[in-house]
Short mmCIF file of C-alpha atoms in Angstrom, two decimals:
data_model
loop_
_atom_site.label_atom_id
_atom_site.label_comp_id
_atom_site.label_asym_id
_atom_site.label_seq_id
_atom_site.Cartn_x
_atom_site.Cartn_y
_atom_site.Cartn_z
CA UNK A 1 0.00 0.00 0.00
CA UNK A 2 1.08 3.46 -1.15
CA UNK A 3 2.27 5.56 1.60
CA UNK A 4 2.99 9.28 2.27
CA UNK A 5 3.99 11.26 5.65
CA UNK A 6 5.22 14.86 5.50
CA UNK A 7 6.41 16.58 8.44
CA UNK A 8 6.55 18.47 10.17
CA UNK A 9 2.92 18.80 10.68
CA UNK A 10 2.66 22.48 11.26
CA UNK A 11 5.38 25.07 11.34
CA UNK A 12 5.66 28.76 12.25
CA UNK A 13 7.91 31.11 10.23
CA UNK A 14 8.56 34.60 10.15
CA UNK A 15 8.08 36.77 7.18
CA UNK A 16 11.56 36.22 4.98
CA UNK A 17 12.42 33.00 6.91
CA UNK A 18 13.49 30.32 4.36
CA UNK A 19 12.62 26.81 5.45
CA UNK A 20 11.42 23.80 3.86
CA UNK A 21 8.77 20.84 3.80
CA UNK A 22 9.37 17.57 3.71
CA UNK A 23 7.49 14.38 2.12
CA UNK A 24 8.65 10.64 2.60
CA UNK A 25 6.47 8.37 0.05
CA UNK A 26 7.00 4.84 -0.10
CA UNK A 27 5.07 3.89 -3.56
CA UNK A 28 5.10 0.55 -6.14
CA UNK A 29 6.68 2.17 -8.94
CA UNK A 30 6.04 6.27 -8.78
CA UNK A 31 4.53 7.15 -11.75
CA UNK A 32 4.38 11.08 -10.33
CA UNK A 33 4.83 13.24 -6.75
CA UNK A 34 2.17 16.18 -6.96
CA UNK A 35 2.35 19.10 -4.55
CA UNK A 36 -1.13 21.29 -3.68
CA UNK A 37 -1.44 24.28 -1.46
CA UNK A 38 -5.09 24.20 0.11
CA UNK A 39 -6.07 27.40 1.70
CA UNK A 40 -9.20 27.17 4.65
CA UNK A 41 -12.53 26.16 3.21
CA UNK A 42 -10.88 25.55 -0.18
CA UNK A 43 -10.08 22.34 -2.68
CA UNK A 44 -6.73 21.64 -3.01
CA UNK A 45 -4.97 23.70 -5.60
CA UNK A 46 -2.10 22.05 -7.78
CA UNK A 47 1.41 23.75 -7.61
CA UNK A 48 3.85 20.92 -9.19
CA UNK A 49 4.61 17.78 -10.39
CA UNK A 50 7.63 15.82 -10.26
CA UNK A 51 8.06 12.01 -12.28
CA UNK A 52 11.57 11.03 -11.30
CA UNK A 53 14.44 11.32 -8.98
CA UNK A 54 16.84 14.73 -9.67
CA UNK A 55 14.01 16.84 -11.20
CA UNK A 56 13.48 20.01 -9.65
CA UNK A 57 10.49 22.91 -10.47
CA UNK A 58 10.03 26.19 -9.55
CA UNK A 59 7.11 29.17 -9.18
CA UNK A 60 7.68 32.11 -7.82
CA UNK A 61 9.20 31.23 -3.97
CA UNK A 62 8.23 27.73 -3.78
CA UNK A 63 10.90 25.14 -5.46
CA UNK A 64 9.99 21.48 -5.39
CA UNK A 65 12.62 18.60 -5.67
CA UNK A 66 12.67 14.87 -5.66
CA UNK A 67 14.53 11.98 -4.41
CA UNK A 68 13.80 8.66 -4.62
CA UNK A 69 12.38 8.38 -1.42
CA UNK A 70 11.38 12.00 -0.65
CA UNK A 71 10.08 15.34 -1.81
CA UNK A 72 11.12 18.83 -0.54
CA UNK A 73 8.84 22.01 -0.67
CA UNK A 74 11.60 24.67 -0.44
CA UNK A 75 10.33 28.32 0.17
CA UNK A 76 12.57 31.33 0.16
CA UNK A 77 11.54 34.13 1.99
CA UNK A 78 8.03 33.82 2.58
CA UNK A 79 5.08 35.91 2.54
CA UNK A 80 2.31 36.25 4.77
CA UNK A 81 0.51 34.96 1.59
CA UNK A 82 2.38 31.86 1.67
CA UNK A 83 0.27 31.05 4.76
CA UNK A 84 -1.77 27.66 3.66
CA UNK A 85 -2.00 23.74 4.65
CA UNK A 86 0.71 22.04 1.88
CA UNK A 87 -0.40 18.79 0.86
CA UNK A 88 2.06 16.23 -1.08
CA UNK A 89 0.72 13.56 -3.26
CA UNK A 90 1.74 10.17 -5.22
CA UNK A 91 0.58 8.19 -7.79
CA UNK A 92 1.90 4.70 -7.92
CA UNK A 93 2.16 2.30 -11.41
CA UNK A 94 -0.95 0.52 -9.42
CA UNK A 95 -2.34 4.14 -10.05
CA UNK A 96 -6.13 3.95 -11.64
CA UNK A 97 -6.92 4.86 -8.18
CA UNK A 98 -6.11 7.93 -8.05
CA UNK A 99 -3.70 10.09 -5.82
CA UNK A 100 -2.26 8.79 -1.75
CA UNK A 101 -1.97 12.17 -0.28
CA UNK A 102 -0.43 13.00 3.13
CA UNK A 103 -2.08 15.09 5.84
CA UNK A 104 -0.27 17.95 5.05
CA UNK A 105 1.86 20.76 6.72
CA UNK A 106 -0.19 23.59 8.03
CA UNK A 107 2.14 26.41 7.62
CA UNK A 108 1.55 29.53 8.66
CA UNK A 109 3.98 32.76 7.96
CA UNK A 110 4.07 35.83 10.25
CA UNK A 111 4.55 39.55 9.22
CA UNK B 1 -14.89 29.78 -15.09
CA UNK B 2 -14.78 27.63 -12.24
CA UNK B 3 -13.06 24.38 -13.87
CA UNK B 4 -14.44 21.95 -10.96
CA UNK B 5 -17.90 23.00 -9.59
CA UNK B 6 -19.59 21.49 -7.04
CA UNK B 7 -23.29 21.51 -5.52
CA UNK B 8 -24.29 22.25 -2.39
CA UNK B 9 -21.20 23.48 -0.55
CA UNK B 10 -22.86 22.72 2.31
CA UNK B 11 -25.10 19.86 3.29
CA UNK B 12 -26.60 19.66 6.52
CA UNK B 13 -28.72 16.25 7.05
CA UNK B 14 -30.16 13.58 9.49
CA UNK B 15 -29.03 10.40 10.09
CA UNK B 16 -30.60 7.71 7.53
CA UNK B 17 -31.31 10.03 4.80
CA UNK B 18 -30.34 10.15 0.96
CA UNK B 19 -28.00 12.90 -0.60
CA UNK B 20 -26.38 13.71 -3.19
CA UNK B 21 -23.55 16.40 -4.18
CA UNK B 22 -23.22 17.46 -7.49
CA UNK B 23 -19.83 17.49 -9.63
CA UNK B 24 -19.17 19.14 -13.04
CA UNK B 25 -16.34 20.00 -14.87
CA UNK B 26 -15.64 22.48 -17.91
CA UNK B 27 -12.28 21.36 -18.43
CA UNK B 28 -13.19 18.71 -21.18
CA UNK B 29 -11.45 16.07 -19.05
CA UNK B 30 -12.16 12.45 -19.36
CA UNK B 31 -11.51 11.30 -15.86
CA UNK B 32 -13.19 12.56 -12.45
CA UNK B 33 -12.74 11.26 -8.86
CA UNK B 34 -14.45 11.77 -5.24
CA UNK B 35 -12.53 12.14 -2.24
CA UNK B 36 -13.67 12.73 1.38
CA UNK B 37 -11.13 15.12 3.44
CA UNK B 38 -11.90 13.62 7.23
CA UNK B 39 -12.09 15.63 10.38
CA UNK B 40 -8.41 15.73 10.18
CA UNK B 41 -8.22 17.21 7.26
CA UNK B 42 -6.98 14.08 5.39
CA UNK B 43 -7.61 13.17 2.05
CA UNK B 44 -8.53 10.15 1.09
CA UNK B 45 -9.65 8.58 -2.50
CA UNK B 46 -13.02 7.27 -3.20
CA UNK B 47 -13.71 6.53 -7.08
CA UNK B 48 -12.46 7.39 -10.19
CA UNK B 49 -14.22 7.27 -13.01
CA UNK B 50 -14.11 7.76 -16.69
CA UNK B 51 -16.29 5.93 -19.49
CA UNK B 52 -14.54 3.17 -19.53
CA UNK B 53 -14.44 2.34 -15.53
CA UNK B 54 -15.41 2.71 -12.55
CA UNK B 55 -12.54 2.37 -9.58
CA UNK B 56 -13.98 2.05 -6.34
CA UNK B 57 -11.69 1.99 -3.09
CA UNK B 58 -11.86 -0.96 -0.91
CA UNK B 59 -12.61 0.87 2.20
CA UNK B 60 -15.87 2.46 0.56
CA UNK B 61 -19.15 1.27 2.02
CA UNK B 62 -21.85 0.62 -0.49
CA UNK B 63 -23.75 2.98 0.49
CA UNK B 64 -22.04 5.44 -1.69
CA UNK B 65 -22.57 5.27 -5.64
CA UNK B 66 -21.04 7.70 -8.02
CA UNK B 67 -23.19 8.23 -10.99
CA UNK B 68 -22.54 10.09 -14.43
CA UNK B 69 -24.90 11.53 -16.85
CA UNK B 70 -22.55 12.55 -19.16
CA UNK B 71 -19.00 12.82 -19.11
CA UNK B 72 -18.62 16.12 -17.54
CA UNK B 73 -20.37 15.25 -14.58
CA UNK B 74 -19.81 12.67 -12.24
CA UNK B 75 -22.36 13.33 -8.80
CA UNK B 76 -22.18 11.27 -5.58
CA UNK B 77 -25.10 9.52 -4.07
CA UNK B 78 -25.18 8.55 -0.33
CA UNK B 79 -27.64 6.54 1.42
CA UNK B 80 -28.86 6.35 4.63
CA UNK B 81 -26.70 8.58 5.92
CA UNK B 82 -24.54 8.25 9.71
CA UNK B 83 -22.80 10.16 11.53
CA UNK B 84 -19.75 9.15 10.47
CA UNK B 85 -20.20 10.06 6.77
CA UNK B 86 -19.56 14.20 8.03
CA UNK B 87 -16.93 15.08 6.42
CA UNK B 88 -15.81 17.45 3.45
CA UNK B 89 -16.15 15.76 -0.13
CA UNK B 90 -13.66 16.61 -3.35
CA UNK B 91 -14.54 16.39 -6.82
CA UNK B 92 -11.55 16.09 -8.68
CA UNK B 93 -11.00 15.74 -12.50
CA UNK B 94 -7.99 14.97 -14.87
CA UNK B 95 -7.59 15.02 -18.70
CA UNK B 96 -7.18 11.29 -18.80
CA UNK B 97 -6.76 8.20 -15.96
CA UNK B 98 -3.62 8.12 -14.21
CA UNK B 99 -0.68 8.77 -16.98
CA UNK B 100 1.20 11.30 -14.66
CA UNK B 101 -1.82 13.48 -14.96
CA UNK B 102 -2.38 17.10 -12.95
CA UNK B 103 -6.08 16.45 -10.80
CA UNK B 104 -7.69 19.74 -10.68
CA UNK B 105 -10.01 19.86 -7.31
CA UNK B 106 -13.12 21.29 -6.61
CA UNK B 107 -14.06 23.49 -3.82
CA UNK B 108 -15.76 20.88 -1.62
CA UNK B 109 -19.30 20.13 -0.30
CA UNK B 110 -19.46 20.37 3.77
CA UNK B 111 -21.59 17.78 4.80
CA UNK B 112 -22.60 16.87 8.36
CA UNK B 113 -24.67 14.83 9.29
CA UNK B 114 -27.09 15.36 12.68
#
């Protein structure tokens, strides 16, 4: 069974404090790591995909990479704005099931 | 344009009654999917379905049946509703099954269930 954990669960920055996100997935063949940003009350909203080990993709202060056994959400000096739950997702080779997500970090960035 | 639309966003109900939340999508995709976002905020996968199959997940009860009139809707059907069942449901929908592609969510329905 496809698995993802991201940690940590919720994290506290200050406004222009780099950090980063991380998501472990254990998968039978990853056929593609998805990242979403869900703000309150609101469906998930798709930021980036990654297919195999080495890519990396950027928007704006957010920079995704990929291992073969992890995902990083980097983000370079955030913005209040930035404040939102980040969910990571796989699908696996078994995939017509659709996407394993994790429960998310909750980050939240203060002026 | 909303892409994903759904219908109610939010369902209040008793226990042992019928719902159903509505699902549409303007994107032209072939594939859409339910998911149901638990009280800690976790989602999980409940069907996908394009017109060639329907995927249910194991852990489903029976008491939920997707149905689609046409391929740019796909609405949920719940029966006899408990109190378990509250939750937030996600319509989702993709160009095509699986194949690496990008699911673009809805905004939820709210459902809870008295």
């Amino acid at each position: 069974e496809d698995q993802v954990t991201q940690s940590p669960e919720a994290l506290r920055l200050q406004e222009g404090e780099s950090s980063s996100l991380n998501c472990s997935y254990t998968v039978s063949g990853l056929r593609g790591l998805f990242w979403y940003r869900q703000d309150p009350g609101k469906g998930p909203e798709f930021l980036f995909t990654l297919y195999s080990a080495g890519e990396e993709k950027e928007k704006e202060r957010l920079k995704a990479t990929l291992t073969k056994k992890e995902s990083f959400l980097h983000i370079t000096a955030p913005k209040p704005e930035d404040s939102a739950t980040y969910l990571c997702a796989v699908e696996s080779r078994g995939g017509a099931d659709g996407l394993t997500f994790g429960k998310g970090t909750h980050l939240i960035i203060q002026p | 344009d909303t892409a994903v639309s759904q219908t109610p966003k939010y369902l209040v109900t008793q226990m042992g009654n019928d719902k159903s939340i509505k699902c549409e999508q303007n994107l032209g995709h072939d594939t859409m999917y339910w998911y149901k976002q638990d009280s800690k905020k976790f989602l999980k996968i409940m069907f996908s379905y394009n017109n060639k199959e329907l995927i249910i997940n194991e852990t489903v009860p029976n008491r939920f049946s997707p149905k689609s009139p046409d391929k740019a809707h796909l609405n949920l059907h719940i029966n006899s509703l408990e109190l378990g069942d509250s939750a937030v449901y996600f319509c989702a929908s993709s160009a095509t099954q699986g194949l690496r592609e990008t699911q673009y969510f809805g905004p939820g329905t709210r459902l809870l269930v008295l």
